[in-house]
mmCIF file of C-alpha atoms in Angstrom:
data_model
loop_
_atom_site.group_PDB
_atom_site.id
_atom_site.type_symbol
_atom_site.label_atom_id
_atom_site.label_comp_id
_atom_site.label_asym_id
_atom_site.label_seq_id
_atom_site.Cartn_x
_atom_site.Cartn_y
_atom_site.Cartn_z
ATOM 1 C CA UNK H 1 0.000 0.000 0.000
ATOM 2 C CA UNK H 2 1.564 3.558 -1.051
ATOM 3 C CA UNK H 3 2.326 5.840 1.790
ATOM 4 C CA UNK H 4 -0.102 8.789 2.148
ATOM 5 C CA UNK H 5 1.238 12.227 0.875
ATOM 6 C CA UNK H 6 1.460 14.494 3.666
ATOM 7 C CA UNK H 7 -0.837 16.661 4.700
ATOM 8 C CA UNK H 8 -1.096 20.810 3.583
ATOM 9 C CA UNK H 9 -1.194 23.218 6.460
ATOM 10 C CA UNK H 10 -1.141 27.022 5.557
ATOM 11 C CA UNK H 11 -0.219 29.342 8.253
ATOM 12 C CA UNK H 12 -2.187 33.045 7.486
ATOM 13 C CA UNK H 13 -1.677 36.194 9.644
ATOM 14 C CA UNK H 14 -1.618 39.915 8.249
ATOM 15 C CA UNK H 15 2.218 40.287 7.644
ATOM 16 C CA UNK H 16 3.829 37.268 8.047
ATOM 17 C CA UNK H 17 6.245 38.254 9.457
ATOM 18 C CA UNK H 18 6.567 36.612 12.668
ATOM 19 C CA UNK H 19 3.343 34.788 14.098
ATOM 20 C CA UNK H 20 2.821 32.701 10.845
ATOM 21 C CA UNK H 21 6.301 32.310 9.978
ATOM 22 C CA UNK H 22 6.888 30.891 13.870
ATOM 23 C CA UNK H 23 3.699 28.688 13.498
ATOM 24 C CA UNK H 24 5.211 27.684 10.210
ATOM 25 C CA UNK H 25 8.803 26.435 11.672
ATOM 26 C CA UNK H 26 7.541 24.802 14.314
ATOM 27 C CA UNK H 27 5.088 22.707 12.894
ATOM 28 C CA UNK H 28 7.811 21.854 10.195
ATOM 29 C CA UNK H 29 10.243 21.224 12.916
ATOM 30 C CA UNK H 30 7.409 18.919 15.289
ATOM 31 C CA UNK H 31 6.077 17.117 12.494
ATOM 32 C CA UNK H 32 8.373 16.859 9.052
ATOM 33 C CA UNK H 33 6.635 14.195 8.080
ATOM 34 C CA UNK H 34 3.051 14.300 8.386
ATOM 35 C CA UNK H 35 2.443 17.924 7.095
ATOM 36 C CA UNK H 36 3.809 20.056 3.991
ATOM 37 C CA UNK H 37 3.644 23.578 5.797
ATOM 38 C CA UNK H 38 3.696 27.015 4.575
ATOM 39 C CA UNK H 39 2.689 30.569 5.887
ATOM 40 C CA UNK H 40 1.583 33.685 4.354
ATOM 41 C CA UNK H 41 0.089 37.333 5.198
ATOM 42 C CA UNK H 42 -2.481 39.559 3.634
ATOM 43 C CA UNK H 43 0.270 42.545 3.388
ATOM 44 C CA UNK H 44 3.226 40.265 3.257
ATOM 45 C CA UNK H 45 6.574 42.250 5.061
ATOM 46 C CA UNK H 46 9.947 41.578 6.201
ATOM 47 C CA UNK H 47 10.646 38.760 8.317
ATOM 48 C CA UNK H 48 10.594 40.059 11.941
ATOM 49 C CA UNK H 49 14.535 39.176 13.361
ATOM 50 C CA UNK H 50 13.362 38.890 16.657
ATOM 51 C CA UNK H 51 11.554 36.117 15.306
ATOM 52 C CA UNK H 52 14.247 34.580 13.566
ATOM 53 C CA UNK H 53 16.629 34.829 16.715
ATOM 54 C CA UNK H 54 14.184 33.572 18.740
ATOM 55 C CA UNK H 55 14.070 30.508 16.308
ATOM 56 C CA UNK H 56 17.700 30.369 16.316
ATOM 57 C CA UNK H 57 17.883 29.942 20.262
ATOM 58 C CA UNK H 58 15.850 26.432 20.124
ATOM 59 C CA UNK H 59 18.079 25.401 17.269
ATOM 60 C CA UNK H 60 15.259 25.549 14.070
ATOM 61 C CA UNK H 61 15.999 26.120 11.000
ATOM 62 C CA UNK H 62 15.358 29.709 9.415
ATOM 63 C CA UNK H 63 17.177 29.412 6.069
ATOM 64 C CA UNK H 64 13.645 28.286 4.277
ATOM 65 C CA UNK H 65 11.737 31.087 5.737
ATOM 66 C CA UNK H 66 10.559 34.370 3.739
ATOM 67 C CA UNK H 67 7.720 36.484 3.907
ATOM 68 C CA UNK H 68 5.143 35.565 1.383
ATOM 69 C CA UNK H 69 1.769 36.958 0.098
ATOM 70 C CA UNK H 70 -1.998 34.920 0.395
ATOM 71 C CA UNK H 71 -1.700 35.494 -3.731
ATOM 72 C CA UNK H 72 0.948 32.775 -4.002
ATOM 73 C CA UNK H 73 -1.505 30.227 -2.666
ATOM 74 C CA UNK H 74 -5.114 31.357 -3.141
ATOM 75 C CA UNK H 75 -6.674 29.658 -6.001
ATOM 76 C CA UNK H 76 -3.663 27.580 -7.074
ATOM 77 C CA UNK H 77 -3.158 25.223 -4.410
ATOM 78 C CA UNK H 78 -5.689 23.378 -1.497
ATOM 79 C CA UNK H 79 -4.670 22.679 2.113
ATOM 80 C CA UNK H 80 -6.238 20.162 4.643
ATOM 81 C CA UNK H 81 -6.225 23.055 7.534
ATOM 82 C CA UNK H 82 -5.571 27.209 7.095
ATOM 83 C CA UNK H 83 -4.714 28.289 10.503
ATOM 84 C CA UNK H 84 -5.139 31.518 11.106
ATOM 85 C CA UNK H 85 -2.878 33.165 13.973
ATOM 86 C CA UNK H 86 -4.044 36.772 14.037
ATOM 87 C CA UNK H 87 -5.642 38.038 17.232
ATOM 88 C CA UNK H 88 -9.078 38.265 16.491
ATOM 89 C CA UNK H 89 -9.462 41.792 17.369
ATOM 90 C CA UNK H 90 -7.430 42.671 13.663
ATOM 91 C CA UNK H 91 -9.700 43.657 11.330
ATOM 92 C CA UNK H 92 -7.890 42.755 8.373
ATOM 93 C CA UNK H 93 -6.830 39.211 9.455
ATOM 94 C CA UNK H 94 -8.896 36.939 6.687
ATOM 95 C CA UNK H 95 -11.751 34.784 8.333
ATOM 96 C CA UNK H 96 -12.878 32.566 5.505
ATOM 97 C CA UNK H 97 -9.948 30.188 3.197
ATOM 98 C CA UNK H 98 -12.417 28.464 0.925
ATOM 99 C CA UNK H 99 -9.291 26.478 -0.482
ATOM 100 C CA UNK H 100 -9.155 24.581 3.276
ATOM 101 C CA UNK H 101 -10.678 21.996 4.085
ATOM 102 C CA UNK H 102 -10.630 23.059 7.443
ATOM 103 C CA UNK H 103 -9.819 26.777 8.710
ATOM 104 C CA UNK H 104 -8.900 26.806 12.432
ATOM 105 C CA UNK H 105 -8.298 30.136 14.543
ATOM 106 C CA UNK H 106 -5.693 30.572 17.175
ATOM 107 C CA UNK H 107 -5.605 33.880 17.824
ATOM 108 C CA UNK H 108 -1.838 35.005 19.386
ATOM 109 C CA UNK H 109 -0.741 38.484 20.015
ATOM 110 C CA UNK H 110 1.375 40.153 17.723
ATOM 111 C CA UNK H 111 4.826 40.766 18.981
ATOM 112 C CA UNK H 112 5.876 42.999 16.645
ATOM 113 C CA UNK H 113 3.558 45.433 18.413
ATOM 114 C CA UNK H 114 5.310 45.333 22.099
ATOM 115 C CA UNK H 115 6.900 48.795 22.847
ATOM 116 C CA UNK H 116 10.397 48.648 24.168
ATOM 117 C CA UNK H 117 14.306 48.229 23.918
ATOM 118 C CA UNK H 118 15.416 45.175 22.245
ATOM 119 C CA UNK H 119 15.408 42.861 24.891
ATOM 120 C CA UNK H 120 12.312 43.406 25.959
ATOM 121 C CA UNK H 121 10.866 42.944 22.183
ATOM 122 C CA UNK H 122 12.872 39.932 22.138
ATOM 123 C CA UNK H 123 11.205 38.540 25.286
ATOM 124 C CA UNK H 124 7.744 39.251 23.831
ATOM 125 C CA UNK H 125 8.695 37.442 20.860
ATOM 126 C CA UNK H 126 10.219 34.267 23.073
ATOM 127 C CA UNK H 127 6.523 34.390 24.656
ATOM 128 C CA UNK H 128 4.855 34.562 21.534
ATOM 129 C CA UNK H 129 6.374 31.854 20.467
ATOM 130 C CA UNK H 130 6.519 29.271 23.161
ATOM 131 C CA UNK H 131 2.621 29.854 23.025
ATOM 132 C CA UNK H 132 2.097 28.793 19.390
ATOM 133 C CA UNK H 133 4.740 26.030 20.311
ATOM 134 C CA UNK H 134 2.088 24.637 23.243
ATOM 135 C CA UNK H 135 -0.888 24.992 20.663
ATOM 136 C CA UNK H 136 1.321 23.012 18.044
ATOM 137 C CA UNK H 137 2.167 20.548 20.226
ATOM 138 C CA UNK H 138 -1.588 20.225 21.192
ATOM 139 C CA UNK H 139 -3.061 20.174 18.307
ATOM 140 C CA UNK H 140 -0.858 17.279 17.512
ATOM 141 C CA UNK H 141 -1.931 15.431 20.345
ATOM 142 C CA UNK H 142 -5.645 16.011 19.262
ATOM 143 C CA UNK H 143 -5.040 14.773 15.859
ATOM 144 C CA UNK H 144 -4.158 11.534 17.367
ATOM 145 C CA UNK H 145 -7.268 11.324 19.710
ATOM 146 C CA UNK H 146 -9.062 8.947 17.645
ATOM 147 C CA UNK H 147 -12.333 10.862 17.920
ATOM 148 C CA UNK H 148 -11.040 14.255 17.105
ATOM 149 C CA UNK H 149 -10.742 15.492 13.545
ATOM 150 C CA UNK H 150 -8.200 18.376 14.899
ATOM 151 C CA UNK H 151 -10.821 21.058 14.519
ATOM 152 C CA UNK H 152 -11.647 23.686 16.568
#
């Protein structure tokens, strides 16, 4: 029997610059395997380097990230999940991938928004990212539940 081709997750925020781009990583990093991952943003811009250094610190691999634009994927490819990780209180984070099977919404802060000198933005980003770590690592578990479909 041939193996089954991996699953496609899309990670969407508003720049993906950071939140996506850590969700992206991570999953890639927790699961190489069992999902194809990718990120992009509405109003794609640089990637954040807090976010990379905060990457670097646990030892994941950065070299494959780059901030990329919903355009490259609507309408030209489908995913099994869209996950969106804007905080729900952005008003331009999309709601509605109709090229997922299934669009989940965990809503993290944006650390590209905390005020301060570079170690405290760099602390905010460590948070931030530990937290989409946790909901990765759930998830994962809930995938395996065998009566949970991973949806939220």
């Amino acid at each position: 029997m041939a193996a089954k081709d991996p699953d496609r997750v899309l990670f969407l925020c508003e720049r993906n610059s950071a939140r996506s781009q850590f969700a992206e990583a991570l999953l890639r990093h927790r699961a190489p395997e069992r999902f194809e991952v990718f990120s992009a943003g509405l109003v794609p811009g640089a990637v954040d380097r807090h976010m990379v250094r905060a990457l670097d610190e646990l030892g994941i691999p950065t070299d494959r990230l780059r901030s990329k634009g919903v355009a490259e994927f609507f309408g030209r490819q489908t995913f099994s999940f869209a996950i969106i990780v804007c905080d729900r209180a952005e008003p331009d984070c999309p709601r509605l991938f109709p090229f997922a099977v299934h669009t989940l919404h965990w809503p993290f802060k944006d650390p590209a928004s905390t005020q301060g000198d570079d170690t405290e933005r760099l602390a905010s980003f460590r948070a931030v990212r530990d937290r989409i770590d946790e909901r990765i690592c759930a998830w994962l578990e809930e995938l395996d539940s065998p009566h949970d479909d991973g949806t939220d």
